[in-house]
Amino acid sequence: MSARVDVRKTYKLYIGGKFPRSESGRSYEVLAAPTGRRATPRFLANAAMGSRKDARDAVVAARKAQPGWAGATAYNRGQVLYRVAEVMEGRRAQLVQDVRDSEGLTPARAEAVVSAAIDRWVWYAGWADKYAQVLGGLNPVAGPYFDISAPEPTGVVAVLAPQASSLLGLVSVVAPVVVSGNTCVVLASEERPLPAIDLAECLATSDVPGGVVNVVTGRTAEVAPWLASHRDVNAIDLTGAADAAGVEWGDLELAAAENLKRVLRPGGSGPEAVEPDFDAVPDLRRLTAFLETKTVWHPKGR
Amino acid sequence: MPTFEYAPAPESRAVVDIASSHGLFIGGEFVEATGGKPFKTLNPATEEVLSEVSEASADDVDAAVRAARTAYTRVWSRMSGADRGKYLYRIARIIQERARELAVLETLDNGKPIKESRDVDIPLVAAHFFYHAGWADKLSYAALGENPRPVGVVGQVIPWNFPLLMLAWKVAPALACGNTVVLKPAETTPLTALLFAEICQQAELPPGVVNIVTGAGTTGQAIVDHPGIDKLAFTGSTGVGKMIARSIAGTRKKATLELGGKGANIIFDDAPVDQAVEGIVNGIFFNQGHVCCAGSRILVQENVADEVVRRLKRRLTTLRIGDPMDKNTDVGAINSRAQLQRIEEMTAAGSQEGAERWDSGCELPSTGYWFRPTVFTDVSQSHRIAQEEIFGPVVSVLTFRTPGEAVAKANNTPYGLSAGIWTEKGSRILWMADQLRAGVVWANTFNKFDPTSPFGGYKESGYGREGGRHGLEAYVKTGSEQ
């Protein structure tokens, strides 16, 4: 009896609902997180090393998908996000394995992390048809006017995914961006990109329209500046700037000032950025960071 | 058409005593500035010097920030919300008591018609303090998040177009939420802010809660750069807004920015034309067009364009331009020589690029800064007068055929502050309002403001909202936020 030769997976980018290789033709080695027993790091896969051009293509795909996604009913967006959780549940084994390999977790801890990630989609899915009621409403102006404020998505959001928390952290930053009708370009964790492509496969086989979430793997320091300075990106989440090699989040915020992008700064209280604790139950800050408030006035009269 | 001449009806300026020179308001007292060069503030309608004002140096700004920090830590952030609210109610009442004085001073320093400062600016100023006074002890009900608490010391830089109203928009929510402030009014319109400092004294507001430093760009930059500032609130041009965003990049200072606009006022062929024309006039000629959310681009449906433009021009010949202190005046003086030059440069560009220029040809006073209400037709989207903010009584007329085209043209600038829609069709209003990338959409009305109603822009018109429950967000931290 000889052992079966397994079929290995090719990890690519996820742009516009498709899985292209990087236009640059480059890839980089992804290694398993050290667990202490092994002397040499174990090879996991070759991930696509996304380029500036890949990021630009992803922005184009996100822009194209944005009006349709924002125009979907809140009920529909909630169902679509819930469906992502269903699909993740079905692919649990692979997610657990990739999170274990990427983060060096024990089997039990990896199971818990995947469960938390799935539950987070469910949590945000439930907000889809509620946040507008919580955050908007009628303004009692001193005059005969119907005056109402409602939150709207800000548009295309660039997301630097957390470097350490490769799945729970990723879900915690992507779900609040897309639940309101934004579309996004996600730069996956540089050293731990495989769960991001797993998630992309879940998105592709759920009902999330192509282009709503686009995942680019590669070097954060290489790609992030292009996203921060891109004129057709409306907002940027710098969470993943914490612990990213060769990245100063202040430089990215500076670039983002050119078109007054909305910036969600990375965690921490000083210039040093830290990765938040994604185990904690979220509040609405990540959701509201990528919303605009629109106020509409109309006269009342007979 | 016969025009009715009105007898002059000048407002008395006897209600206001203007000191010949002013210091800075730091720690509850007026103090001499250290080192900065004093400058003069003029009445733009007459070029008469009204007063000399101090220029706050970086050291003065530092003193103001330290006074604000002391007041924040020792008094204001510890005070109960109910007590903070009482101080704001006191301020609101004193503003009402001294309303005429404030209106006259505003008009003298700014050049806006007395009927606007008296009937719009000052009543809204009082309303903003009343509205926010009531929030001070109710912040935990505002759905801002758990455990709302103040941010700290707030630096505020405001423009010259609505000097006291912009002060109220900034100071009232900041104080209601428990912050203390260092505020810089615009260099051409500092006087009502300094009178507001006296009002703080009359209200016995604890020293250092409000500090007012006068000066120009360098004083503003000193506030932006000061390490003791926790949050910035700025209203002004998009150019300066971007500079501020760059200045605070990589720091933990927060900012809200209310910047420029190039609002589209969209007129459909079923709109009530007379009302729409009034809306256009109010949208762009209110406050001499010195309004960031002005409806400076008219998008009119092609089949009614000629009629709308004809009636608009006729209406403009009835606007009375001149002495801002006259209660009959509709359009006052341009705020400064520099702004007048900017308007002249932009309108010259409009003519050079091939747009058709028209103005009412009315007589203008011989001294002061004036510009006739001006209409450009045959404007295309690429013209500078269709893309750049002019901030004066100048409107550009473009046409469209379908609602989709109107949306595409309305959204075709880097700005996203305001828009107007004029149509009798309700479903179209709601559809249009959804499509327009603007923070405020006025349907069958224009330029309406209220303290309960959030205001602010999309895209390069800035970030954050002012007014209403939303405006409080900028002035509180919640949950585990550092």
XYZ file of C-alpha atoms in Angstrom, chain A:
302
model
C 0.000 0.000 0.000
C 1.497 3.290 -0.998
C 0.241 6.648 0.306
C -1.915 8.637 -2.066
C -0.258 11.595 -3.746
C -2.484 14.511 -2.799
C -3.802 17.134 -5.201
C -2.548 20.496 -4.104
C -4.253 23.820 -4.467
C -3.106 26.745 -6.567
C -3.780 30.011 -4.761
C -4.617 32.947 -7.016
C -6.102 36.426 -6.669
C -9.845 37.115 -6.511
C -10.893 40.032 -8.706
C -14.308 40.766 -10.178
C -15.598 37.323 -9.158
C -12.805 35.526 -10.991
C -9.559 33.933 -9.829
C -6.775 35.325 -12.010
C -3.043 34.897 -11.501
C -1.172 38.117 -10.879
C -0.660 39.997 -14.129
C 2.958 40.257 -13.054
C 3.389 36.497 -13.156
C 5.027 36.642 -9.754
C 4.404 34.524 -6.710
C 5.920 34.179 -3.260
C 6.466 31.356 -0.843
C 4.046 31.041 2.023
C 5.412 29.165 5.006
C 3.617 27.551 7.898
C 3.735 29.370 11.193
C 6.554 27.931 13.333
C 5.257 25.536 15.960
C 8.543 24.999 17.762
C 9.263 21.400 16.798
C 10.459 21.939 13.279
C 13.911 23.273 12.505
C 13.085 24.535 9.005
C 9.780 26.216 8.195
C 7.344 24.033 6.267
C 6.375 25.143 2.740
C 2.632 25.684 2.379
C 2.017 27.158 -1.034
C 3.059 29.702 -3.624
C 0.705 32.662 -3.334
C 0.216 35.150 -6.144
C 2.290 38.275 -5.589
C -0.175 40.933 -6.609
C 1.092 44.095 -8.282
C 0.029 47.730 -8.619
C -1.805 46.749 -11.799
C -3.688 43.981 -10.017
C -4.741 46.491 -7.358
C -5.941 48.901 -10.032
C -7.896 46.145 -11.771
C -9.456 45.292 -8.429
C -10.507 48.934 -7.917
C -12.125 48.939 -11.363
C -14.021 45.754 -10.510
C -15.088 47.177 -7.155
C -16.290 50.427 -8.735
C -18.267 48.533 -11.344
C -19.980 46.388 -8.744
C -20.719 49.184 -6.281
C -23.970 50.732 -7.573
C -25.636 47.351 -7.987
C -24.588 46.140 -4.542
C -25.644 49.399 -2.868
C -28.877 49.278 -4.849
C -29.774 45.802 -3.617
C -32.356 45.842 -0.867
C -31.103 45.705 2.682
C -32.998 42.446 3.158
C -31.206 40.988 0.154
C -27.755 42.097 1.333
C -28.453 40.563 4.727
C -29.422 37.253 3.130
C -26.350 37.257 0.921
C -24.056 37.825 3.895
C -25.809 35.129 5.872
C -25.272 32.801 2.928
C -21.523 33.400 3.223
C -21.690 32.047 6.757
C -23.532 28.963 5.474
C -20.891 28.289 2.852
C -18.079 28.771 5.362
C -19.737 26.270 7.662
C -19.664 23.770 4.815
C -15.963 24.348 4.187
C -15.065 24.367 7.846
C -12.423 21.616 7.577
C -10.354 23.475 5.039
C -10.678 26.782 6.882
C -9.571 25.166 10.121
C -6.575 23.550 8.459
C -5.479 26.801 6.790
C -5.903 28.845 9.963
C -3.905 26.230 11.890
C -1.102 26.278 9.338
C -1.121 30.061 9.006
C -1.318 31.033 12.634
C 0.232 28.000 14.316
C -2.868 27.370 16.434
C -3.867 24.211 18.234
C -6.710 22.282 16.576
C -9.144 23.364 19.266
C -8.159 27.011 19.005
C -8.389 26.930 15.204
C -11.886 25.467 15.467
C -12.864 28.252 17.837
C -11.431 30.930 15.548
C -13.317 29.613 12.513
C -16.526 29.447 14.529
C -16.048 33.027 15.648
C -15.413 34.122 12.053
C -18.598 32.448 10.847
C -20.569 33.960 13.726
C -19.207 37.389 12.864
C -20.662 37.174 9.338
C -23.970 36.284 10.925
C -23.699 39.237 13.322
C -23.056 41.716 10.533
C -25.627 40.075 8.221
C -28.232 40.944 10.811
C -27.223 44.610 10.734
C -27.941 44.994 7.006
C -31.567 45.999 7.478
C -31.166 47.682 10.880
C -28.315 50.159 10.896
C -30.255 52.718 8.820
C -32.965 52.820 11.465
C -30.463 53.095 14.280
C -28.284 55.727 12.593
C -30.801 57.708 10.555
C -34.182 59.281 11.071
C -36.396 62.308 10.937
C -34.959 65.661 12.020
C -37.479 67.845 13.883
C -36.610 71.129 12.188
C -38.216 74.422 13.186
C -40.282 74.851 10.049
C -42.756 73.154 7.702
C -40.339 70.640 6.218
C -39.993 66.902 5.977
C -36.310 66.481 6.793
C -34.762 63.048 6.947
C -31.220 61.776 7.329
C -30.162 58.358 6.129
C -26.783 56.618 6.048
C -25.347 55.632 2.677
C -22.244 53.659 1.683
C -19.229 55.795 0.886
C -18.289 53.783 -2.234
C -15.113 51.784 -2.859
C -13.091 50.973 0.252
C -9.504 49.712 0.331
C -8.921 47.373 3.254
C -5.553 46.396 4.666
C -6.479 43.153 6.350
C -4.927 42.383 9.731
C -1.548 40.675 9.490
C -1.880 38.271 12.408
C -5.547 37.315 12.584
C -5.789 35.830 9.130
C -9.440 34.770 9.115
C -11.325 36.183 12.105
C -9.566 39.517 11.689
C -10.176 39.450 7.948
C -13.887 38.797 8.357
C -14.090 41.443 11.097
C -12.834 44.144 8.743
C -14.535 43.059 5.495
C -18.079 42.357 6.707
C -18.715 45.846 8.196
C -17.499 47.463 4.960
C -19.732 45.522 2.591
C -22.852 45.190 4.717
C -23.877 48.778 3.947
C -23.333 48.540 0.173
C -19.683 49.480 -0.141
C -17.463 47.318 -2.280
C -13.852 46.690 -1.365
C -10.351 45.778 -2.394
C -8.765 43.716 0.348
C -5.046 43.389 0.704
C -4.638 40.070 2.494
C -2.242 39.389 5.346
C 1.184 39.272 3.767
C 2.583 36.271 5.644
C -0.770 34.509 6.131
C -2.706 34.959 2.872
C -4.170 31.485 2.437
C -7.318 31.892 4.580
C -8.127 35.008 2.528
C -8.227 32.964 -0.665
C -10.282 30.314 1.117
C -12.695 33.047 2.064
C -12.723 34.285 -1.534
C -13.766 30.781 -2.614
C -16.590 30.923 -0.106
C -17.660 34.312 -1.456
C -17.461 33.081 -5.058
C -19.714 30.115 -4.313
C -22.192 32.096 -2.242
C -24.404 34.839 -3.692
C -22.039 37.768 -3.253
C -21.862 39.451 -6.664
C -18.459 39.437 -8.341
C -16.489 42.585 -7.610
C -18.075 43.297 -4.225
C -15.067 41.818 -2.438
C -11.759 41.625 -4.276
C -8.770 39.978 -2.662
C -5.204 40.785 -3.571
C -2.333 38.855 -2.009
C 1.222 40.147 -2.005
C 3.522 42.596 -0.267
C 1.602 45.168 1.759
C 4.387 47.711 1.451
C 4.331 47.389 -2.331
C 0.599 47.548 -3.023
C -0.874 49.619 -0.161
C 0.550 52.989 -1.303
C -1.213 52.635 -4.675
C -4.504 51.991 -2.959
C -3.996 54.889 -0.540
C -3.313 57.353 -3.359
C -5.866 55.949 -5.838
C -8.316 58.699 -6.835
C -11.203 56.317 -7.325
C -10.970 54.836 -3.847
C -13.270 56.619 -1.386
C -11.982 55.250 1.899
C -9.208 53.162 3.360
C -9.029 50.918 6.408
C -5.451 50.898 7.719
C -5.965 48.175 10.328
C -3.458 45.882 8.643
C -0.730 48.521 8.691
C 0.056 47.268 12.194
C 2.931 44.784 11.922
C 3.125 45.056 8.119
C 6.746 44.940 6.989
C 8.032 48.271 5.695
C 4.759 50.167 6.174
C 4.290 53.438 8.086
C 0.569 54.053 8.470
C 1.125 57.805 8.614
C 2.532 57.721 5.066
C -0.578 55.956 3.843
C -2.832 58.456 5.612
C -0.831 61.256 4.031
C -1.406 59.788 0.571
C -5.091 59.346 1.358
C -5.401 63.089 2.089
C -5.002 63.865 -1.631
C -8.646 63.112 -2.340
C -9.805 63.345 1.276
C -10.404 59.617 1.598
C -12.142 58.525 4.738
C -9.427 56.859 6.808
C -9.967 54.308 9.537
C -6.742 54.455 11.483
C -5.118 51.309 12.850
C -5.600 50.439 16.500
C -3.415 51.817 19.262
C -3.126 55.151 20.975
C 0.217 56.571 19.833
C 2.068 56.503 16.550
C 2.607 52.774 17.087
C -0.171 50.736 15.538
C -1.371 47.534 17.151
C -3.697 44.840 15.916
C -7.015 44.915 17.779
C -8.357 41.949 19.700
C -10.836 40.478 17.261
C -12.267 38.070 19.823
C -14.137 40.968 21.406
C -17.730 41.584 20.374
C -17.670 44.436 17.854
C -19.502 47.751 18.104
C -20.704 49.826 15.151
C -17.527 51.874 14.685
C -16.199 49.812 11.776
C -19.565 50.050 10.070
C -20.109 53.782 10.589
C -16.555 54.617 9.492
C -17.574 53.887 5.899
C -20.964 55.570 5.831
C -22.034 59.019 4.695
C -25.098 60.760 6.053
C -27.448 62.187 3.443
C -30.079 64.679 4.549
C -33.083 65.416 2.331
C -35.408 68.372 2.868
C -38.850 68.829 1.344
C -41.524 71.421 2.145
C -44.749 70.322 3.787
C -47.973 72.042 2.816
C -51.400 71.633 1.305
